[in-house]
XYZ file of C-alpha atoms in Angstrom:
616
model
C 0.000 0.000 0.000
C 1.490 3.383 -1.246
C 2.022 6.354 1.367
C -0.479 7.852 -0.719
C -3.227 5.511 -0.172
C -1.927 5.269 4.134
C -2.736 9.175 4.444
C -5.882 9.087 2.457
C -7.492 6.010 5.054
C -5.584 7.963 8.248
C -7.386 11.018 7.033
C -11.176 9.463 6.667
C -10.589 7.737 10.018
C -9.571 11.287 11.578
C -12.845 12.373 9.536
C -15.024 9.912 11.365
C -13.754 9.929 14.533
C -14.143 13.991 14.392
C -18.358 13.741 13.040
C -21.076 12.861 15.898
C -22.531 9.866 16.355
C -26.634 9.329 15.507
C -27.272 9.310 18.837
C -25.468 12.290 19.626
C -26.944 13.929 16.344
C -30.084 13.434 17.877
C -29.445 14.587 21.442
C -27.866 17.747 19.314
C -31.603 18.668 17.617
C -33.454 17.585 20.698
C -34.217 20.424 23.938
C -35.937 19.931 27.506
C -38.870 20.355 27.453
C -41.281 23.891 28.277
C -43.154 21.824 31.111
C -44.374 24.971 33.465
C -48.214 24.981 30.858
C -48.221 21.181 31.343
C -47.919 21.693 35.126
C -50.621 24.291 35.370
C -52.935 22.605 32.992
C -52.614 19.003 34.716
C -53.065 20.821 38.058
C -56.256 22.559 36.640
C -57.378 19.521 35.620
C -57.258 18.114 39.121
C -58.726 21.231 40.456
C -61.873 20.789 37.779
C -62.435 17.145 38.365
C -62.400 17.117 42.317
C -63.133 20.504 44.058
C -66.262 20.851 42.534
C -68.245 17.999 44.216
C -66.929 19.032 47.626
C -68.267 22.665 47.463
C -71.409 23.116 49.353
C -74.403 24.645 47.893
C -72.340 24.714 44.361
C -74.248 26.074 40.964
C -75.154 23.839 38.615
C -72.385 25.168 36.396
C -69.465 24.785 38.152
C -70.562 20.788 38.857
C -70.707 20.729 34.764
C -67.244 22.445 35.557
C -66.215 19.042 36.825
C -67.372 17.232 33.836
C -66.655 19.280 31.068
C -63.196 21.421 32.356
C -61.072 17.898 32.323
C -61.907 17.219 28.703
C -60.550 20.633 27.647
C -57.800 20.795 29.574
C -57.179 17.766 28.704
C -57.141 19.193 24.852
C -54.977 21.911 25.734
C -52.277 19.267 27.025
C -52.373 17.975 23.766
C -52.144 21.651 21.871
C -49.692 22.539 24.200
C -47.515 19.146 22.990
C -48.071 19.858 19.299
C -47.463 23.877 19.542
C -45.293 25.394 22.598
C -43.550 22.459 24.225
C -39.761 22.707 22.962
C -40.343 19.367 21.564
C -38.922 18.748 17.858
C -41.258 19.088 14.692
C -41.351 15.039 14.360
C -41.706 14.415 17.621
C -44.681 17.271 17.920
C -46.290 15.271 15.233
C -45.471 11.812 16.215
C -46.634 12.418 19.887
C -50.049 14.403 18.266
C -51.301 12.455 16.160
C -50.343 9.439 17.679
C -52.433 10.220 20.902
C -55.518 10.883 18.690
C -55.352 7.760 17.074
C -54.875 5.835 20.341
C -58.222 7.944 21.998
C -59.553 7.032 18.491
C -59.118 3.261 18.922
C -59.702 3.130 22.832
C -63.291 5.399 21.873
C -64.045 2.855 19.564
C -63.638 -0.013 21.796
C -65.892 0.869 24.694
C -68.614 -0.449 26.089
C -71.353 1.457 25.074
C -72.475 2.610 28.508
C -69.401 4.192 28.559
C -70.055 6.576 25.444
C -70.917 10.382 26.359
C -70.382 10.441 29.906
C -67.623 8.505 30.776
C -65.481 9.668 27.326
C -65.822 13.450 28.897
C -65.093 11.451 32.434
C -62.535 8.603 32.195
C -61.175 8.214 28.890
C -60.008 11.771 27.609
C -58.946 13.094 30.906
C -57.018 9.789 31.970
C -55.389 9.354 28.823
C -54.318 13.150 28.110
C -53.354 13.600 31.825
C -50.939 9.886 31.326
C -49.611 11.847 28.334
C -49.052 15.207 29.732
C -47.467 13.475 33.244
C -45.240 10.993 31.076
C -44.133 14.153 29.157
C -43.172 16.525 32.510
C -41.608 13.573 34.106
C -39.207 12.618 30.776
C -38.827 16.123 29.738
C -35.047 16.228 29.801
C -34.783 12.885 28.562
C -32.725 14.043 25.362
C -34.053 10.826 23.545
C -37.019 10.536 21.214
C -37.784 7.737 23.202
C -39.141 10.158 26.011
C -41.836 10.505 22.862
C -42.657 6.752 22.620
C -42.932 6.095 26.439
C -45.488 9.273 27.213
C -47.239 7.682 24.170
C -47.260 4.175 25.810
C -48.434 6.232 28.804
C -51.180 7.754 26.634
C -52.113 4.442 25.571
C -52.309 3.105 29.687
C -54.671 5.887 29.974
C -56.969 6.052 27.414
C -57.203 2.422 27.484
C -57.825 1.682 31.453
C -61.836 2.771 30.033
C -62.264 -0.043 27.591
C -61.999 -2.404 30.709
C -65.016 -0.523 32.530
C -68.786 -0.226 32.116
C -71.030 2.448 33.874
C -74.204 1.895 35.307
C -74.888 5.632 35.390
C -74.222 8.152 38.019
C -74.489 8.398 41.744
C -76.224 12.139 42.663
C -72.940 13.648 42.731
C -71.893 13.414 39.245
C -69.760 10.490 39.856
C -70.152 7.291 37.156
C -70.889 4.199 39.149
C -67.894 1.959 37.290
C -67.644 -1.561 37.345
C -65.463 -3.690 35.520
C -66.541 -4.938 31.759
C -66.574 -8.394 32.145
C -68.842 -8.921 35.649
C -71.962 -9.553 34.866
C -74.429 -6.685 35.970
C -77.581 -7.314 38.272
C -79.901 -7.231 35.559
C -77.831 -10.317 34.057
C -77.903 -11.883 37.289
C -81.605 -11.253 37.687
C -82.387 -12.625 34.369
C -80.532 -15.597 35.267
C -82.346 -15.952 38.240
C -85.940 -15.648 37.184
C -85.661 -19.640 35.818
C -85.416 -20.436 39.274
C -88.014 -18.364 40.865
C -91.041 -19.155 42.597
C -94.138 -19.637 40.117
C -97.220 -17.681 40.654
C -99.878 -20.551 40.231
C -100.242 -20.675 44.279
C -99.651 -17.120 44.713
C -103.035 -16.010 45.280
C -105.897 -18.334 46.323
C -108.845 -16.651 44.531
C -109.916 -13.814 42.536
C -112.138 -12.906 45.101
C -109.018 -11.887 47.096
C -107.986 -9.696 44.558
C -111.188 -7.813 44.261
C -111.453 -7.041 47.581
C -107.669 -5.901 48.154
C -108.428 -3.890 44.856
C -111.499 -2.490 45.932
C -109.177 -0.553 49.102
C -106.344 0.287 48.015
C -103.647 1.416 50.739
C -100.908 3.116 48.557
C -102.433 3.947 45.028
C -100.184 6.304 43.585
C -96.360 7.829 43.762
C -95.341 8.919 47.334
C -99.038 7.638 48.331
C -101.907 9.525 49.277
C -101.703 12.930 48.224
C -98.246 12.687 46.815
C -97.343 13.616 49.710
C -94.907 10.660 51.113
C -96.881 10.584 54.445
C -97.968 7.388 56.246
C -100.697 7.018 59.292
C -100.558 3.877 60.907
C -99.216 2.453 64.264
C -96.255 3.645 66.154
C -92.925 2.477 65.216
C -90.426 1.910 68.053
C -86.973 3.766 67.819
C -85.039 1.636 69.638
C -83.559 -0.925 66.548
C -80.618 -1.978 68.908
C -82.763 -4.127 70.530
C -85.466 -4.337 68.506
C -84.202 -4.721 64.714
C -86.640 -4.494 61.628
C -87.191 -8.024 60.599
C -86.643 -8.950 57.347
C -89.464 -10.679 55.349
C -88.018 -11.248 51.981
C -85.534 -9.795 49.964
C -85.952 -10.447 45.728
C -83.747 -9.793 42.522
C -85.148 -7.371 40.665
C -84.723 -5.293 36.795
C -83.433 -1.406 37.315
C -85.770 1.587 37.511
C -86.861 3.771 39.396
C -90.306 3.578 39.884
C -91.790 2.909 43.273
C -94.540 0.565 44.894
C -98.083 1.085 44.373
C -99.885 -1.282 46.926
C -103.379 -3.240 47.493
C -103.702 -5.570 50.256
C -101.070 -8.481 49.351
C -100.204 -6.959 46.006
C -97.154 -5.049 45.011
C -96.847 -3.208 41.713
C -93.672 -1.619 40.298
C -92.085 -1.063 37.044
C -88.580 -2.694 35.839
C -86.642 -3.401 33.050
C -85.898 -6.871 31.717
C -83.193 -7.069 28.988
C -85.211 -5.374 25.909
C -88.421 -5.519 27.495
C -89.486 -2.668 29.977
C -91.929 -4.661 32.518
C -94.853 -3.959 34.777
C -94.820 -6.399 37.396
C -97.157 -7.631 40.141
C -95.550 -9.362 43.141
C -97.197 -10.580 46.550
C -96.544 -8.238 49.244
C -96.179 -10.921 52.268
C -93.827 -13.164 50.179
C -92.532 -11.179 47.245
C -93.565 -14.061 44.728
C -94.637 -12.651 40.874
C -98.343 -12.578 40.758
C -98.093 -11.775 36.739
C -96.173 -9.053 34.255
C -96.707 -7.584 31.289
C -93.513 -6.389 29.126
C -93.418 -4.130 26.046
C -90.315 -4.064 24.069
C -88.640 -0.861 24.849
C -84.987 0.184 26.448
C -84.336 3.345 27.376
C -81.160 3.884 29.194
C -79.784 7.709 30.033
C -76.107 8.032 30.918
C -77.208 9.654 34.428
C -79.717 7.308 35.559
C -79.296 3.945 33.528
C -81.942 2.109 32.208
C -85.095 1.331 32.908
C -88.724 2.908 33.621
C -88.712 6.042 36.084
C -92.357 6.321 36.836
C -94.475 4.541 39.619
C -97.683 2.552 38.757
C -101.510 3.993 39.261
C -104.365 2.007 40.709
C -107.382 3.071 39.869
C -111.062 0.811 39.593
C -109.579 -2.412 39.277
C -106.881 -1.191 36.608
C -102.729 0.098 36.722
C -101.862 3.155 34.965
C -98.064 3.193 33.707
C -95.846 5.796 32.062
C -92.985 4.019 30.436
C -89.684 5.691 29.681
C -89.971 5.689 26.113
C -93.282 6.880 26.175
C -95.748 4.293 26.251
C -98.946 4.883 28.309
C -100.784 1.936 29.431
C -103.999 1.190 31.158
C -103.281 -2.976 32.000
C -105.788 -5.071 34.328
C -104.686 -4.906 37.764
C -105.845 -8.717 37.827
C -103.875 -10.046 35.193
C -101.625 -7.718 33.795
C -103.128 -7.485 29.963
C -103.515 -4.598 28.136
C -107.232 -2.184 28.174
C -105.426 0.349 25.784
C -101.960 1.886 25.232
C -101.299 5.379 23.986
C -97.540 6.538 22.578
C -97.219 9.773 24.512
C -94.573 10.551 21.082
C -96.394 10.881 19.003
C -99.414 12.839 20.568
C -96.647 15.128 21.974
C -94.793 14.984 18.588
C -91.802 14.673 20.694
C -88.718 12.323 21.721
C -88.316 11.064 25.249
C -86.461 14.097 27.033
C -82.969 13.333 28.468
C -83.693 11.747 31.206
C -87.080 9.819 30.051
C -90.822 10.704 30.505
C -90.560 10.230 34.439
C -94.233 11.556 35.146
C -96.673 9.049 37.184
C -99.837 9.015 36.012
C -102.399 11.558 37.903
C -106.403 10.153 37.569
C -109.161 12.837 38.575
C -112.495 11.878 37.282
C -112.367 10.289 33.959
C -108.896 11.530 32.510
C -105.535 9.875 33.287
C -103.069 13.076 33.362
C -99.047 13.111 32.349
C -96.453 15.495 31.552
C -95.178 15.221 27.926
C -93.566 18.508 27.082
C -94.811 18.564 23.213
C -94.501 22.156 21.801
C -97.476 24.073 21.573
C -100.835 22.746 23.322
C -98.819 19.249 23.458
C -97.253 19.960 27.404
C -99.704 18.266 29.895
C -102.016 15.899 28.302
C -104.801 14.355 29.765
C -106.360 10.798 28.442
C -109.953 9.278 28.929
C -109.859 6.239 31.450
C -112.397 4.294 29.607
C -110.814 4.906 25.724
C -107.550 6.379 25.700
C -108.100 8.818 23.782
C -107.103 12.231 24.079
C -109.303 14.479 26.434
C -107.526 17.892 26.630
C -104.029 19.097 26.269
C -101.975 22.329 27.498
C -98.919 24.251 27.113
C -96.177 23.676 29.737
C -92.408 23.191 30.107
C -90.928 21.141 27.898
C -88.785 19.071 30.405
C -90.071 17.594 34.088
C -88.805 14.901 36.231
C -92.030 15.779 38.228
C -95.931 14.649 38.010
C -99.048 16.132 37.807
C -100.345 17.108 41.543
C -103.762 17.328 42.320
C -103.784 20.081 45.198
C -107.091 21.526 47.379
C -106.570 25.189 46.565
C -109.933 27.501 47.994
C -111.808 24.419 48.636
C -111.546 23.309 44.923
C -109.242 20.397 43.360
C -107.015 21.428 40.670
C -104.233 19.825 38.640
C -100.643 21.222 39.542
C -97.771 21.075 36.598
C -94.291 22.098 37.674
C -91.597 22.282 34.903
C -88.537 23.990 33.947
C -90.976 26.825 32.969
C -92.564 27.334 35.926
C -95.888 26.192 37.576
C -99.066 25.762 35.686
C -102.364 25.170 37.833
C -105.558 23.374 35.633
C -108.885 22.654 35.758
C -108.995 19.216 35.956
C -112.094 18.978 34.087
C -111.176 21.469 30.913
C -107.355 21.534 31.129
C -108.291 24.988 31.134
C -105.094 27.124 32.672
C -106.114 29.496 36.150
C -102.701 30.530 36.703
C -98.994 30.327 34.926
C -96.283 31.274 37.463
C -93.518 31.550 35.573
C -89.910 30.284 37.173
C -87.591 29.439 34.562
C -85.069 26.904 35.899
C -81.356 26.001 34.642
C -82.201 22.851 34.961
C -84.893 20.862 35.222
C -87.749 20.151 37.810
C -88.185 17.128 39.851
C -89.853 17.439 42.950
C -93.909 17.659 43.632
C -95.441 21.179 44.828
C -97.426 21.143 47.981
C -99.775 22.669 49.537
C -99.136 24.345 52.906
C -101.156 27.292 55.375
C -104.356 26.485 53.799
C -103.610 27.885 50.437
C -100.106 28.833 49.479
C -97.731 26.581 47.553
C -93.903 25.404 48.194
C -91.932 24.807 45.097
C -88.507 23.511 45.122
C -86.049 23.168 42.650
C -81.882 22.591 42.637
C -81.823 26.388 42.845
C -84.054 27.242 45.853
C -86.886 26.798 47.570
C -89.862 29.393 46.932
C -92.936 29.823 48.563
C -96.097 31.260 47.041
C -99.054 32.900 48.424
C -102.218 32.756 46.230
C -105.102 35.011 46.049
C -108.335 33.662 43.813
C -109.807 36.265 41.025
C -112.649 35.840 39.086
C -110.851 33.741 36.543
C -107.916 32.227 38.303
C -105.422 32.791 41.077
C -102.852 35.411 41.569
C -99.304 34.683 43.069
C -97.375 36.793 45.194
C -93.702 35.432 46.292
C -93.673 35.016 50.273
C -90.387 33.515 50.312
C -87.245 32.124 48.730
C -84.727 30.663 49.723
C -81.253 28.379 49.168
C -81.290 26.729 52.029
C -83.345 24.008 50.953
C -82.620 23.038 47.041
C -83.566 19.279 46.463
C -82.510 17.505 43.225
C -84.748 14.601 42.615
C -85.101 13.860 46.186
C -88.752 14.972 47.607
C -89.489 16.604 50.880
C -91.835 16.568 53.606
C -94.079 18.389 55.216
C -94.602 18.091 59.215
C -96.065 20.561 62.228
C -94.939 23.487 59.546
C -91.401 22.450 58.701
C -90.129 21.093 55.523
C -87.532 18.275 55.768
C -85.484 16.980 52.851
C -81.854 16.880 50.718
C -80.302 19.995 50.347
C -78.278 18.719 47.635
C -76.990 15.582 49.309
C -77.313 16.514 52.937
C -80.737 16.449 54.842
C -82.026 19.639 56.515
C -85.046 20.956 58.262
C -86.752 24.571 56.981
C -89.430 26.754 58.423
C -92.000 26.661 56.298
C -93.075 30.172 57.569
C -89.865 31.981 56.987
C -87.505 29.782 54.881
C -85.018 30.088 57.288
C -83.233 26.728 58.190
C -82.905 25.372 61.199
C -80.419 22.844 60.620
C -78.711 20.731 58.142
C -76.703 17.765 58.943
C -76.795 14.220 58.192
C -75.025 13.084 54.544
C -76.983 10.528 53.345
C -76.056 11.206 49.324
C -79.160 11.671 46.953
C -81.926 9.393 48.843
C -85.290 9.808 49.623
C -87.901 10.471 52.870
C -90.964 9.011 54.291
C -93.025 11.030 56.736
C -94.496 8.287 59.328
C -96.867 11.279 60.790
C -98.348 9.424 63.933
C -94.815 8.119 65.292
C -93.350 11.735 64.506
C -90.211 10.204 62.720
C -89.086 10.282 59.601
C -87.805 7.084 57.679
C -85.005 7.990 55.612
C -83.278 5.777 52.989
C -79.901 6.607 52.035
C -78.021 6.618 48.334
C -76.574 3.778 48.927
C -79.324 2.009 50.114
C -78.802 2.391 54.407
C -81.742 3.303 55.884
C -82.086 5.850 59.076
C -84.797 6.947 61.431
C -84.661 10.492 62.697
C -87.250 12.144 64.835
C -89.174 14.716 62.985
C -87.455 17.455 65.565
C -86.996 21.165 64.032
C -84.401 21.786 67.100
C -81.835 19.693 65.957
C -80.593 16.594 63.679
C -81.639 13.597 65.979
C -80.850 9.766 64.393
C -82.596 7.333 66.041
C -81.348 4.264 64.146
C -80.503 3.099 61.138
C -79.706 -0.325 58.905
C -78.256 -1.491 55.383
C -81.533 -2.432 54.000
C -80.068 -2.775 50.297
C -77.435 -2.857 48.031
C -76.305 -0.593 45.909
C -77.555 2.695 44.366
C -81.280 3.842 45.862
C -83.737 6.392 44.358
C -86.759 5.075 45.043
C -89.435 6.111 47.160
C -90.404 3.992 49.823
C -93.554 2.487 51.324
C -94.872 1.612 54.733
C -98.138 -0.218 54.877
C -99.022 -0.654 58.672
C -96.104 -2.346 59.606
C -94.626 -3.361 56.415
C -91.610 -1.559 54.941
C -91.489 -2.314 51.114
C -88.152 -0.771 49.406
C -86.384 -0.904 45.910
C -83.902 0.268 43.957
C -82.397 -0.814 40.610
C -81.653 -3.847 41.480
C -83.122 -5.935 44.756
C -86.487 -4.892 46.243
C -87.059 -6.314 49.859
C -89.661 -5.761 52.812
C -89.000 -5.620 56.531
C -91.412 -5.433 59.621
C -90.985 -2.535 61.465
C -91.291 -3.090 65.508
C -94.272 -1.270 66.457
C -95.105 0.319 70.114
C -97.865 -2.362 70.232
C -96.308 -5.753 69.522
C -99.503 -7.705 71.167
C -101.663 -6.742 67.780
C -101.688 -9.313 64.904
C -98.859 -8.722 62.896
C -101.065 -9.915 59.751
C -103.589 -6.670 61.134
C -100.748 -4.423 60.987
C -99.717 -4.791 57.435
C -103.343 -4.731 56.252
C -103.457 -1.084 57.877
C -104.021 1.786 55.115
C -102.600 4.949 54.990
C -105.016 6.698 56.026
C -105.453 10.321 52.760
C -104.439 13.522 53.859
């Protein structure tokens, strides 16, 4: 080899020795990161999701604050990635676009009960915040590696939601999760219907049935009235010793409907796989008597599926108000079908968001609901006998409430309370006598009553308001007496006692003068349950969210819990029912009754739970 030739291969290894390696090229065009908008936004994003629900007496908007701000700033993670991180143009793009396609993919593979809700919830703010963390924590990794691994991060994330399913949302915005592949308690329930008691020996004759149908004890939603008040004989406070017994416990489809009662018959609403279900059960053993099923599921990201109304007893027959719309008058015998009206198409409307929730009001010979049709199409009242379409009248287009038939000036008249306000009807005509207008943010849910003779209490999430009303020759005037925040129920009705109203304020129960609207205390977290006034024991039978259920003396001096019990499991809205001595309770999936210890134990128990509630 020629000197020539020795210099030129000295010289190219003095070349390459001298030029940077691909790694170090690399490390050369990389820079830390800009992490301090990360930071801020990831901390926001904590802020948004959790502060919110702890707030008391929080606006409706800043709880959508805690579902909606995480899905934004969980966007503006991403924009801050693609445009003002430091990071290098392939990396920008690689880390961008590669996050969207892996939301993409996890989106795609949900289970549908997770779409809408728990996207905005779980999967976008879990998978952007895994991004945005992987990103701060690697940020002077000089590596586009550090890319790859917030990515796989990213992919953690979005992907922890395809192993979940929701069965909607507890009252305080938060999904109730479970994981994808247990089987829910409407699976389990279907399962366990092959083995259930038959009905042949359920009732011995149909002359039983007349007679319980002839006297009704609990005909309607929250009973007599509307009113959730029960007259019967004293229960004892002291469940230490004395325990409620329990009678029988069942399986049973979601919904939120309640019990309508006749002697030893329970009626309640439920959902069966596709078929939404009226259902008949004995009261003293909890054995199907019949059901009737239409094929309809409607299921709402807040409340799941199933119906949301409570059954109507009325000469010998049920009236029902499905969640998709379907009106039914069924034989309270047998379960088959007089007539059925689609409440959709007489209201020319869909089911609002949460379903048509309204329990069917009779007066006379019309069978009244809340629709929420434009125009005329608002309330709509039905003929008993036919079905058909009696009279119709404007009102809001969205209410979680019912038609309330209230004594105002010695007259009966049919109270409507939507997100528009209060509308009070002849019963007769549909004809309006007054339109108090209260437009709400969100939506109403709780029944007006009647208190002082002749003023009304309406309460919303917002407030509570009372109204006094003065009659004129064609209707009533209303004059505000009162309003106040002290007492803002959600779905969750109160009660009226002695001139005090006692209910949720949001998720924690209170006590208001009914006079003033001042409150005289609040205490006692018990989520988004419900109340029953027991009015001759002076107590009021509480059952919580998550289905424990507490005693506490009807006492506007202070929060006094007398006892309390798990009487179910899991998430409980529904209204319950005492019947003498008989405590009959649902929720979306188990329904069960207990016997309450009463002050006289020498009376026949059997006496006791053939008691009826005596109407207000």
């Amino acid at each position: 080899m020629s000197d020539a030739e020795l210099e030129s291969i000295e010289k190219a290894a003095e070349d390459s020795a001298s030029e940077p390696s691909t790694t170090e090229r690399v490390a050369n065009e990389l820079s830390p990161l800009r992490v301090w908008p990360a930071v801020v936004l990831l901390v926001l994003m904590a802020i948004a999701r959790f502060v919110p629900p702890t707030i008391e007496d929080a606006p409706l908007i800043l709880m959508m604050v805690a579902v909606i701000g995480p899905v934004v700033l969980g966007a503006l993670i991403l924009l801050w990635w693609l445009t003002f991180s430091r990071a290098s143009l392939k990396e920008r793009l690689v880390g961008f676009f590669g996050a969207l396609l892996i939301a993409l993919g996890c989106i795609l593979s949900l289970d549908k009960t997770m779409i809408g809700p728990g996207i905005m919830m779980v999967t976008v703010p879990l998978g952007t915040a895994a991004f945005g963390i992987g990103a701060v924590l690697l940020s002077r990794w000089l590596s586009f590696n550090r890319t790859i691994v917030a990515l796989l991060l990213a992919l953690c994330g979005f992907g922890y939601s395809t192993l979940l399913r929701s069965e909607g949302m507890w009252g305080h915005f938060a999904l109730d999760l479970h994981w994808r592949w247990e089987p829910t308690a409407e699976e389990l329930m279907l399962a366990d219907r092959a083995d259930a008691p038959t009905s042949d020996a359920a009732i011995s004759s149909d002359a039983e049935m007349d007679e319980w149908l002839a006297d009704p004890q609990w005909t309607q939603f929250r009973g007599p009235g509307r009113v959730s008040q029960q007259h019967g004989p004293a229960i004892q406070t002291d469940w230490l010793t004395n325990k409620p017994e329990l009678i029988w416990k069942i399986p049973v489809g979601p919904g939120w409907s309640s019990f309508a009662v006749a002697g030893n018959l329970l009626f309640t609403q439920e959902q069966r796989g596709e078929q939404e279900t009226v259902v008949c059960y004995t009261a003293d053993e909890g054995i199907e008597v019949w059901s009737q099923e239409i094929e309809s599921r409607f299921f709402d990201p807040l409340g799941g599926p199933g119906p949301r109304a409570t059954p109507t007893l009325f000469d010998g027959s049920v009236f029902v108000q499905g969640a998709s719309g379907q009106l039914q008058r069924l034989d309270a015998k047998t379960g088959e079908s007089i007539w059925e009206v689609d409440v959709r198409e007489v209201a020319d409307r869909e089911p609002p968001v949460w379903g048509f929730s309204s329990s069917p009001l009779v007066v006379g010979s019309a069978v009244i609901v809340h629709a929420g049709g434009e125009d005329d199409k608002g309330t709509l009242a039905f003929e008993i006998e036919s079905g058909e379409l009696k009279w119709s009248t404007a009102a809001g287009d969205h209410s979680y409430s019912s038609p309330q038939l209230l004594n105002l000036f010695g007259e009966d008249y049919v109270v409507m309370f939507t997100n528009a306000g209060m509308n009070i009807l002849d019963p007769e005509s549909g004809e309006s006598r007054c339109d108090f207008e209260w437009k709400l943010e969100g939506y109403s849910a709780v029944q007006p009553q009647v208190i002082a003779g002749n003023s009304i209490v309406l309460a919303s999430q917002q407030e509570t308001r009372c109204l006094d009303l003065t009659q004129t020759a064609d209707g009533f005037e209303v004059e505000e007496r009162w309003a106040s925040r002290k007492l803002k129920p959600d779905f969750n009705d109160f009660v009226i006692h002695d001139g005090y109203a006692y209910g949720f304020d949001a998720e924690i129960f209170a006590c208001v003068d009914l006079e003033t609207g001042q409150r005289e205390w609040k205490r006692g977290r018990y989520g988004k349950g419900q109340v029953l006034m027991l009015a001759d024991s002076g107590v009021l039978l509480v059952i919580g969210e998550r289905g424990e259920l507490i005693l506490l003396a009807a006492n506007p001096s202070k929060h006094e819990e007398l006892a309390s019990f798990e009487a179910l499991d899991g998430k409980t809205w529904n209204h319950p029912v005492v019947i003498g001595d008989r405590l009959y309770v649902r929720n979306s999936q188990e329904a069960a009754c207990y016997r309450l210890p009463v002050e006289n134990e020498s009376e026949n128990p059997d006496d006791l739970a053939g008691q009826s509630a005596a109407p207000l």
